[in-house]
Coordinates of C-alpha atoms in Angstrom, one line a residue:
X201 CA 51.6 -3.0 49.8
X202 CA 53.8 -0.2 51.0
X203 CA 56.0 -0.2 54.5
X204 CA 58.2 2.6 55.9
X205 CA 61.4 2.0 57.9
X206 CA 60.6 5.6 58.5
X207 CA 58.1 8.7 57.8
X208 CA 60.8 10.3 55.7
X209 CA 60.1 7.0 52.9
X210 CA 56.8 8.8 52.5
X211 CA 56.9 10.2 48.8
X212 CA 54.8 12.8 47.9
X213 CA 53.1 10.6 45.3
X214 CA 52.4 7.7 48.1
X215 CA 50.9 10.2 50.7
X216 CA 48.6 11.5 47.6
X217 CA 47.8 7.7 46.6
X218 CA 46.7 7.5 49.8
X219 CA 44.4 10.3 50.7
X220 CA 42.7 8.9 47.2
X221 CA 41.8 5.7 48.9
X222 CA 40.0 7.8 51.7
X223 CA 36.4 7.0 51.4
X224 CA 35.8 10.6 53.3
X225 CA 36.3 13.7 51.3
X226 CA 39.1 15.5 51.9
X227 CA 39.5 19.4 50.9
X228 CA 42.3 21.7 51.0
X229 CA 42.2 25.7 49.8
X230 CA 44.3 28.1 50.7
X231 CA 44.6 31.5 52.0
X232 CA 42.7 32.9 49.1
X233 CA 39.9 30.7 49.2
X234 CA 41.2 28.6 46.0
X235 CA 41.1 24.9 45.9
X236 CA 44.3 23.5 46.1
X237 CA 44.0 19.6 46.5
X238 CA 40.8 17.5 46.7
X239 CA 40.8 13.5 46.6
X240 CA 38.6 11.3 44.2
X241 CA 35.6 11.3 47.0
X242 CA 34.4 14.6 45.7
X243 CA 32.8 12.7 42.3
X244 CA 30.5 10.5 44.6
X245 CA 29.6 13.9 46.3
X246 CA 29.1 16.2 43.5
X247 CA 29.9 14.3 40.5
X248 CA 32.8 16.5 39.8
X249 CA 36.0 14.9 38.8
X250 CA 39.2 16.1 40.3
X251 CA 40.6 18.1 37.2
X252 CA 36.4 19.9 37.0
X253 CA 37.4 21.6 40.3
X254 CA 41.0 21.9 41.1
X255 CA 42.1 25.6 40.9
X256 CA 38.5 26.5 41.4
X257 CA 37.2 29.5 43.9
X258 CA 35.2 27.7 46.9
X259 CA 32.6 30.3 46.3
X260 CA 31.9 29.8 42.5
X261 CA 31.1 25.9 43.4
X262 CA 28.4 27.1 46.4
X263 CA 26.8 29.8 44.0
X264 CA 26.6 26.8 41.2
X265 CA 24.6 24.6 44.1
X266 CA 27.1 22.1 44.1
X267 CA 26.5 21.8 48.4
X268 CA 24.7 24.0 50.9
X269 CA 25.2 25.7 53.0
X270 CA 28.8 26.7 53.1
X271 CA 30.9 26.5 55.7
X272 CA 34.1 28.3 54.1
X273 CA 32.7 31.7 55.1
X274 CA 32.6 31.5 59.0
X275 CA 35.8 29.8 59.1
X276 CA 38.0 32.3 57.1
X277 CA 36.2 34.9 59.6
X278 CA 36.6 33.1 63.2
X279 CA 39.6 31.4 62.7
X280 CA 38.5 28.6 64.1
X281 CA 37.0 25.1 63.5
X282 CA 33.6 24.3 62.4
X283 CA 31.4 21.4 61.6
X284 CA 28.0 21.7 60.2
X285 CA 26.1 19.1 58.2
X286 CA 25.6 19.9 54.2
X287 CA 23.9 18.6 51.4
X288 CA 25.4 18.0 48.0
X289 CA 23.8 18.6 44.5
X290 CA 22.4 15.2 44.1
X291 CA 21.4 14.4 47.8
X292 CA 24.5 13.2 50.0
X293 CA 24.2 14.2 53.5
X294 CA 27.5 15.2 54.8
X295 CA 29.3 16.2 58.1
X296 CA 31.7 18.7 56.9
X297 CA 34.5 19.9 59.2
X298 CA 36.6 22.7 58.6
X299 CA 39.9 22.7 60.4
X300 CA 41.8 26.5 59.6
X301 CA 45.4 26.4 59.8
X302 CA 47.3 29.1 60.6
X303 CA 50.7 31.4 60.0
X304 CA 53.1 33.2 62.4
X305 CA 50.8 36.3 62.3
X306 CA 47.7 34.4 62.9
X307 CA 46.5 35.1 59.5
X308 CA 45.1 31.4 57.4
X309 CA 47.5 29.8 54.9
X310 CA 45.1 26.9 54.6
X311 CA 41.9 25.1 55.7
X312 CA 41.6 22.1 55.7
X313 CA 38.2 20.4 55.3
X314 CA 36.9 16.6 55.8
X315 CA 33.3 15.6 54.9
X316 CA 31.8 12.0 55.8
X317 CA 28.7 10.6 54.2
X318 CA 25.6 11.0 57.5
X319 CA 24.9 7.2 56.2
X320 CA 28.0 5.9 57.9
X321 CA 27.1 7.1 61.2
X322 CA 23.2 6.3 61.1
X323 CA 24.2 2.8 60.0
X324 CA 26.9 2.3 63.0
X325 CA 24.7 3.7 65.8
X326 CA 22.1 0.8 64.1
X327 CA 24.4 -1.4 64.7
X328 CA 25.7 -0.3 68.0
X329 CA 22.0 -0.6 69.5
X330 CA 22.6 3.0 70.0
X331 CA 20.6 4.7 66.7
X332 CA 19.3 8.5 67.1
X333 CA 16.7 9.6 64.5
X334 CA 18.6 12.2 62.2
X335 CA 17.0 14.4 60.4
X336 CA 15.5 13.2 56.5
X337 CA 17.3 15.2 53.7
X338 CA 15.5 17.0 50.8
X339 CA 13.1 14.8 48.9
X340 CA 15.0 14.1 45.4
X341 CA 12.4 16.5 43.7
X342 CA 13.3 19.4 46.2
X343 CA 17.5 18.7 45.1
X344 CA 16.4 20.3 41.8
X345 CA 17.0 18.9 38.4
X346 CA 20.4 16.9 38.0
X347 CA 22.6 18.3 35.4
X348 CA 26.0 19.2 34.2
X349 CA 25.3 19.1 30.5
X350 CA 25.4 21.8 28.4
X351 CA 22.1 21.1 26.8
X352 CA 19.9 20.4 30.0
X353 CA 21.0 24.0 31.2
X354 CA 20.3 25.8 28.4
X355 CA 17.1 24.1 28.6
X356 CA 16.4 25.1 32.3
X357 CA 18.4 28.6 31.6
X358 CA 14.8 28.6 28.4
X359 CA 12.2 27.5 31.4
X360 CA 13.3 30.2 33.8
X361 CA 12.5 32.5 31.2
X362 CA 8.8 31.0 30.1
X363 CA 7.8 30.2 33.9
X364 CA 6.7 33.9 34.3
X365 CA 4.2 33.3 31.5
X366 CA 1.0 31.5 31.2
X367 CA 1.6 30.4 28.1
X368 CA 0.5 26.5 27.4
X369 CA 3.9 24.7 27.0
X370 CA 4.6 21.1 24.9
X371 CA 7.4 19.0 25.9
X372 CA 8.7 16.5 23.8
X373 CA 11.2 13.7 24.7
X374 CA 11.5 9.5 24.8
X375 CA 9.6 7.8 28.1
X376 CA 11.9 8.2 31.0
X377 CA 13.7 11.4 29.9
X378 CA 12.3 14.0 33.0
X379 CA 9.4 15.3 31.3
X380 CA 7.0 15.5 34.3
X381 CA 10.2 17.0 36.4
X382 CA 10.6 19.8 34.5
X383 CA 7.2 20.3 34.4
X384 CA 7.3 20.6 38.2
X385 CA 10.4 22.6 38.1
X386 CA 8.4 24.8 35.9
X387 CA 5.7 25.9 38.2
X388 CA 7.6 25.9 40.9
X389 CA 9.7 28.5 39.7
X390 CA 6.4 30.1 38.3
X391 CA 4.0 32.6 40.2
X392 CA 1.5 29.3 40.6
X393 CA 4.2 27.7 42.6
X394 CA 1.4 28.8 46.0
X395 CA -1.1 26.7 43.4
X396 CA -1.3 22.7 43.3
X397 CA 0.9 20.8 40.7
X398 CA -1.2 18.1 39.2
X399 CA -0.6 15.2 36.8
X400 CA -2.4 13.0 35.2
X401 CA -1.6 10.5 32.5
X402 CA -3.7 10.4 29.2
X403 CA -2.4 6.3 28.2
X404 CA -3.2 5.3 31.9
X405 CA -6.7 6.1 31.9
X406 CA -9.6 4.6 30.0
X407 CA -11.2 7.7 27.8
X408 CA -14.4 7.2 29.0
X409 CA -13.1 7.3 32.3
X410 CA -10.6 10.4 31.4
X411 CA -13.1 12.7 30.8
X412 CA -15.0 12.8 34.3
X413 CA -11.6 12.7 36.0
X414 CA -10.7 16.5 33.9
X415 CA -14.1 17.8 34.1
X416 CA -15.5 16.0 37.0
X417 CA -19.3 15.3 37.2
X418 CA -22.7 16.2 39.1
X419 CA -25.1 13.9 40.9
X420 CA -26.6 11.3 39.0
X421 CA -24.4 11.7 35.8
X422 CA -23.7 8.1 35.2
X423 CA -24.2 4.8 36.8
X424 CA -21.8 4.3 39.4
X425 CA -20.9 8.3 40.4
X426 CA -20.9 8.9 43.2
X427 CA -23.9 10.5 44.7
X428 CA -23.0 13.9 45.5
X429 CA -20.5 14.2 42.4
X430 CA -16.9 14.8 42.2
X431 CA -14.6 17.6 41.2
X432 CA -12.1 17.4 38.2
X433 CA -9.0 17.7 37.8
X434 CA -9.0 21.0 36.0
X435 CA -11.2 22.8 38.9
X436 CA -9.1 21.0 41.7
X437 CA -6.0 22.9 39.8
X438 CA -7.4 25.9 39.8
X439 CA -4.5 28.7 40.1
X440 CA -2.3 26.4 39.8
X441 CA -0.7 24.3 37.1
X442 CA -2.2 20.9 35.4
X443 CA 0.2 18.8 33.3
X444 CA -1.0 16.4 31.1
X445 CA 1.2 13.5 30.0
X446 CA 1.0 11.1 27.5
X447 CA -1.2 13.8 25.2
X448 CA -1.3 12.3 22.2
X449 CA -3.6 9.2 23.5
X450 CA -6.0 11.6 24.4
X451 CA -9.5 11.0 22.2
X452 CA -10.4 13.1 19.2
X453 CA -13.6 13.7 21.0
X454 CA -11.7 14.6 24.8
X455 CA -9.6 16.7 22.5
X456 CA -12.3 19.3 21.4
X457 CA -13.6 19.5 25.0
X458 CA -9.7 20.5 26.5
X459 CA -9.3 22.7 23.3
X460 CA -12.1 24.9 24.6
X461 CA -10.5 24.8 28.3
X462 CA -7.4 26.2 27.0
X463 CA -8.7 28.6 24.8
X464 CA -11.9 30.0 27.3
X465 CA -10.5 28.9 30.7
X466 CA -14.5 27.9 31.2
X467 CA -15.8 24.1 31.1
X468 CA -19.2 22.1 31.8
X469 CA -19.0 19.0 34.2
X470 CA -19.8 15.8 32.8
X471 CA -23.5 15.6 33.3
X472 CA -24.1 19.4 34.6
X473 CA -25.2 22.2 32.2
X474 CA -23.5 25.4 34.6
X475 CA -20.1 26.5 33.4
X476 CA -17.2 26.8 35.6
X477 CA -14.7 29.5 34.9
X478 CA -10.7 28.1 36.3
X479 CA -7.4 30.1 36.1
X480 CA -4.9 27.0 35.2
X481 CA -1.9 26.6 33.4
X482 CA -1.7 24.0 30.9
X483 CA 1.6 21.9 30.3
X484 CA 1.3 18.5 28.2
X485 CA 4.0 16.4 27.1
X486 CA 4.4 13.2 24.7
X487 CA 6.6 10.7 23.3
X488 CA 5.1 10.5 20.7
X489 CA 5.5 12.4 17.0
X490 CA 2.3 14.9 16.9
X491 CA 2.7 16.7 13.6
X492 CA 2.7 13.5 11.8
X493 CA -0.8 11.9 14.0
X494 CA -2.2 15.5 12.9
X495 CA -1.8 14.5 9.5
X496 CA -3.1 10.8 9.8
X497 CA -6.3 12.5 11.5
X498 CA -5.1 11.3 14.7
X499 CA -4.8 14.5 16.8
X500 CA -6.4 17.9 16.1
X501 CA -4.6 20.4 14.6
X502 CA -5.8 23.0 16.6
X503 CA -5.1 22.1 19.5
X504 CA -1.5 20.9 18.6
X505 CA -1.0 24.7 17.9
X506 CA -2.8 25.5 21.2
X507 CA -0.5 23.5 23.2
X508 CA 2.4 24.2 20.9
X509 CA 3.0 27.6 22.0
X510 CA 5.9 27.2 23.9
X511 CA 8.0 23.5 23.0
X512 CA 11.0 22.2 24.6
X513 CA 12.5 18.6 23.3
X514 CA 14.0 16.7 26.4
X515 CA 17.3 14.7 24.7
X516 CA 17.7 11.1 26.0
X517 CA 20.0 9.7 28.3
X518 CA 22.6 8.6 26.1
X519 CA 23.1 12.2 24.7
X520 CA 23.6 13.0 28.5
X521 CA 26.6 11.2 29.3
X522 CA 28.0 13.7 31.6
X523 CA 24.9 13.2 33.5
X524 CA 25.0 9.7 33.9
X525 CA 27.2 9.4 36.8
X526 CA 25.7 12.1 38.7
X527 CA 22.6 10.6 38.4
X528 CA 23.7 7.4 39.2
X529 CA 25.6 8.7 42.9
X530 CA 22.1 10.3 42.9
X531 CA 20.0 7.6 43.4
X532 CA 22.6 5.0 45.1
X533 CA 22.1 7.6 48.0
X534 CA 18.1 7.6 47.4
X535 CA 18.1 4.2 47.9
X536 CA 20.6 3.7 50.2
X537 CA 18.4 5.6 52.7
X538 CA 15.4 4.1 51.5
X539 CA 16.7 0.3 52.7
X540 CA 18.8 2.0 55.4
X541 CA 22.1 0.6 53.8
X542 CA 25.5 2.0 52.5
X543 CA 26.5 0.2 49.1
X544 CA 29.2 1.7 47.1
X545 CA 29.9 1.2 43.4
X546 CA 32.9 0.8 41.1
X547 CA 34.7 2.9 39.0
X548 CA 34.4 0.0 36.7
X549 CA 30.2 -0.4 37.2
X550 CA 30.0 3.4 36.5
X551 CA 32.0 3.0 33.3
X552 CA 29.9 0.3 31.8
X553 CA 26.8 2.7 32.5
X554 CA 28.6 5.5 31.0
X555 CA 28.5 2.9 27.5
X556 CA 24.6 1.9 28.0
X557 CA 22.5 3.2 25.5
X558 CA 19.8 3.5 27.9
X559 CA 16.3 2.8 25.7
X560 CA 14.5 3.5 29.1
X561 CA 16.6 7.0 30.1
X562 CA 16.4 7.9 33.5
X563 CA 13.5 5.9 34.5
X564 CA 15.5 2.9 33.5
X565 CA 18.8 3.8 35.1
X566 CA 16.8 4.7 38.4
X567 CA 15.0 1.2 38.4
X568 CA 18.5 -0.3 37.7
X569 CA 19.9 1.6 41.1
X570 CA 17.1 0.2 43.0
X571 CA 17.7 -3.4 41.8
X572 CA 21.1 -2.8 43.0
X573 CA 21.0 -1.5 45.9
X574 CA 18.4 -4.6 47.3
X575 CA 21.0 -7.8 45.4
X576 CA 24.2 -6.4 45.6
X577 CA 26.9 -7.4 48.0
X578 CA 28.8 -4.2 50.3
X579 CA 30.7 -2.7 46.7
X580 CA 28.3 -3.2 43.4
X581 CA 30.2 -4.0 40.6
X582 CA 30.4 -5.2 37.3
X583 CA 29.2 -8.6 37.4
X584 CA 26.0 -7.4 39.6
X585 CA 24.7 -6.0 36.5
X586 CA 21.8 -7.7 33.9
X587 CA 24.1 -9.2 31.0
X588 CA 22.4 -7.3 28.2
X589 CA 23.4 -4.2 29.6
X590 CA 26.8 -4.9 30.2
X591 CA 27.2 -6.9 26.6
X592 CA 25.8 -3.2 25.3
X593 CA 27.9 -0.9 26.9
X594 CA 30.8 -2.8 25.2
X595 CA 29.5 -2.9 21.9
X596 CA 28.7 1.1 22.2
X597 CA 32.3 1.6 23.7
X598 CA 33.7 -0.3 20.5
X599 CA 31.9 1.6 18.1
X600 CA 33.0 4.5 20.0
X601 CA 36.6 4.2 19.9
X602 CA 37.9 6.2 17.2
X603 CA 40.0 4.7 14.5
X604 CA 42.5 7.2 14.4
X605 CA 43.5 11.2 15.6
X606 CA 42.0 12.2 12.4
X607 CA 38.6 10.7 13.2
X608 CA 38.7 11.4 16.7
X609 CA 39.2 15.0 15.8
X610 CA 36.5 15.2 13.3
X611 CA 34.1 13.3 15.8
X612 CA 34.6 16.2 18.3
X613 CA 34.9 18.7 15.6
X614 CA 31.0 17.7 14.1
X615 CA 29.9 17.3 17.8
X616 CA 30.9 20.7 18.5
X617 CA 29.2 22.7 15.6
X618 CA 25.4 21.0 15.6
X619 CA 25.5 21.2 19.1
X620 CA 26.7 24.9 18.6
X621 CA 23.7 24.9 15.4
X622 CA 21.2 23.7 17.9
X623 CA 21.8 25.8 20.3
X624 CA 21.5 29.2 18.5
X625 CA 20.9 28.5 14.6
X626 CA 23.1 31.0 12.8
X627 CA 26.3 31.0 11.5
X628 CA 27.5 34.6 13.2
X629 CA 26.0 33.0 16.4
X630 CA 27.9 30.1 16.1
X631 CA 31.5 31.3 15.3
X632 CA 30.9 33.8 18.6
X633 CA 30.1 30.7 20.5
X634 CA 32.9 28.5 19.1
X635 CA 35.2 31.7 18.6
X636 CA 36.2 31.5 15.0
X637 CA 35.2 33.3 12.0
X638 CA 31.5 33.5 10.7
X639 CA 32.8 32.0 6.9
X640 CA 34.8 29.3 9.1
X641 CA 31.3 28.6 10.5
X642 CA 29.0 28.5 7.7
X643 CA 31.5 26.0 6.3
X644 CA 31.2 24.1 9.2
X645 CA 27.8 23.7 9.8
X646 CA 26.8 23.2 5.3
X647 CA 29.4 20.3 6.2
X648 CA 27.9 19.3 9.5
X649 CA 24.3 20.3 9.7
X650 CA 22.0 20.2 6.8
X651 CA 19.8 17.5 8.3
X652 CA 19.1 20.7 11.0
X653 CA 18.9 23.0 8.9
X654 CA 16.3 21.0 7.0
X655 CA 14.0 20.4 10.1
X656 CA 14.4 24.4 10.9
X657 CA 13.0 25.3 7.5

């Protein structure tokens, strides 16, 4: 506990100790515009650490999405103070205040800014008797997809560039890894994005069943239908884009059918003999290996190449640690405004999910949030969370602690080149990326990569 005879007893390091402890953000930049102090509040808002923006221009964290809008631009120009209410990169509501402070010749030396979660005051006018509806934020699917890793935006940097097309894409990638979200992203970056966005999954239907939901039926097609038929799925998403998940449980026989959909954009109901003619685009996605169930007979070969014009692989959670924070503060506010409560977590909760290998990937770590949220006391915290997962983030932080410098080094040294292999699968590529020489780099990755360069051949 600290105590001051007087104000002058204030060190620098105290006063900094204690803006830390502020659970408001608290944002300082100067006359330029640069960021010159922010406290730890900014990684619950953005999932930035302190060091990741520090030094930074305000305006190169608005045009990276981190919060909109901005209110740095009408300060600097009025001079004056301003509070408007913002939205962060993975869903906080914030009042933001912007306090300019000024020089002798009424020119800015800094602003000041302070920005308080929306929760805090809903929750106290609740309690006060008092509460005023405010205004919902952005569904979670409107924020966008949740990233900082490297590999996620090179694979959203990819579907920017294949959204324009119609081309049928196939996304790979474990259950729970985002599939059907960048499918959505997908078209609505797309010129469909006026269209509907359907899904449907292939596992969760029976595949007698399956097939009247695509095609749809006419009168009197089977027992049971209704009497004046139904539409499918295919002519509902007409102009629009149809994703199809869990492909590979699709029937051999279902299989032919969608093959001809894809390849003459034309299709018979279930029980009719008129063709309909649809403008769709196709995007499927599976968790499962499809080259090798083409081999065992299992899924049609043609049609794997129909849908495998255009493939991305979705990596798992665990190969996103940098994400799993952000996404955690991302649904901790979901839910939070979902059971119109204001739980926090700890620094020490976030590190043990940091460790979790995560066999469920974003679906689990969502589902976890939830659970959270409803048992937890005011602060979650370590010993809130299921035993397994907490006895596995330790075993995965042991075997991630290095031995040594050396092995340390080499860990971040092989990470490095196959993620730099990957990424653009040439040695001259890579020592332009990594900025050494191309022999440096074909040394490297003969070392490093010859399981990939196996699977590329």
């Amino acid at each position: 506990m600290y105590s001051f005879s007087s104000p002058l007893e204030m060190t620098m390091e105290t006063l900094i100790k204690i803006l830390d402890y502020s659970s408001d953000e608290i944002f300082v930049l100067d006359g330029d515009r640069q960021i010159i102090y922010v406290n730890n509040a900014c990684e619950k808002h953005y999932g930035l650490k302190k060091s990741e923006v520090l030094g930074r221009y305000s305006v190169e964290l608005f045009e990276k999405g981190y919060w909109k809008p901005s209110i740095v631009p009408e300060v600097y120009e009025k001079k004056k103070p301003l509070s408007i209410k913002q939205t962060t990169n993975i869903g906080a509501e914030l009042l933001t205040t912007a306090i300019p402070i000024l020089n002798d010749q009424g020119e800015i030396d800094l602003v000041v800014t302070t920005a308080r979660e929306l929760q805090h005051y809903k929750l106290l006018k609740a309690k006060e008797d008092s509460y005023t509806q405010v205004s919902l934020p952005h569904d979670p699917s409107e924020v966008g997809v949740i990233t900082n890793c490297e590999t996620m935006k090179q694979i959203l940097k990819f579907a920017q560039k294949i959204a324009v097309t119609n081309s049928t894409i196939l996304i790979h990638g474990e259950s729970g890894t985002g599939k059907g979200v960048l499918a959505h992203f997908i078209h609505e970056i797309s010129k469909r994005k006026e269209g509907p966005f359907l899904t449907i999954n292939c596992a969760a239907i029976p595949a007698d069943l399956l097939e009247s939901e695509l095609f749809g039926y006419t009168s009197g097609s089977f027992t049971g239908a209704n009497r004046s038929g139904k539409m499918g799925l295919f002519e509902v998403a007409n102009n629009g884009t149809l994703f199809l998940d869990e492909i590979g449980e699709m029937s051999l026989a279902l299989q032919a059918k969608l093959l001809q959909v894809i390849q003459d954009k034309k299709f018979i109901p279930v029980g009719g003999q008129k063709e309909k003619e649809v403008n769709i685009r196709i995007i499927a996605a599976t968790n499962r290996n499809l080259m090798e169930m083409v081999q065992e007979k299992k899924f049609r070969e043609d049609l794997f190449y129909r849908l495998n014009v255009i493939d991305i692989e979705m990596p798992p959670l665990r190969e996103r640690k940098e994400d799993i924070v952000l996404l955690a503060y991302h649904f901790l506010y979901k839910f939070n405004r979902m059971y119109d409560v204001n739980k926090l977590i700890s620094q020490e909760c976030l590190d043990v999910l940091t460790y979790y290998s995560w066999p469920g990937n974003i679906r689990q770590l969502e589902n976890l949030i939830e659970r959270l949220v409803i048992t937890s006391e005011d602060v979650i915290d370590v010993q809130d969370l299921p035993e397994i997962l907490y006895q596995n983030a330790q075993e995965s932080s042991e075997r991630e602690k290095p031995a040594s410098l050396t092995e340390a080094i080499e860990r971040v040294k092989k990470d490095l080149i196959r993620k730099s292999f990957k990424l653009h699968g040439s040695s001259r590529k890579v020592a332009k990326d990594l900025q050494i020489s191309q022999t440096h780099a074909a040394k490297l990755i003969r070392t490093y990569c010859q399981d990939l360069k196996k699977e590329s051949t």
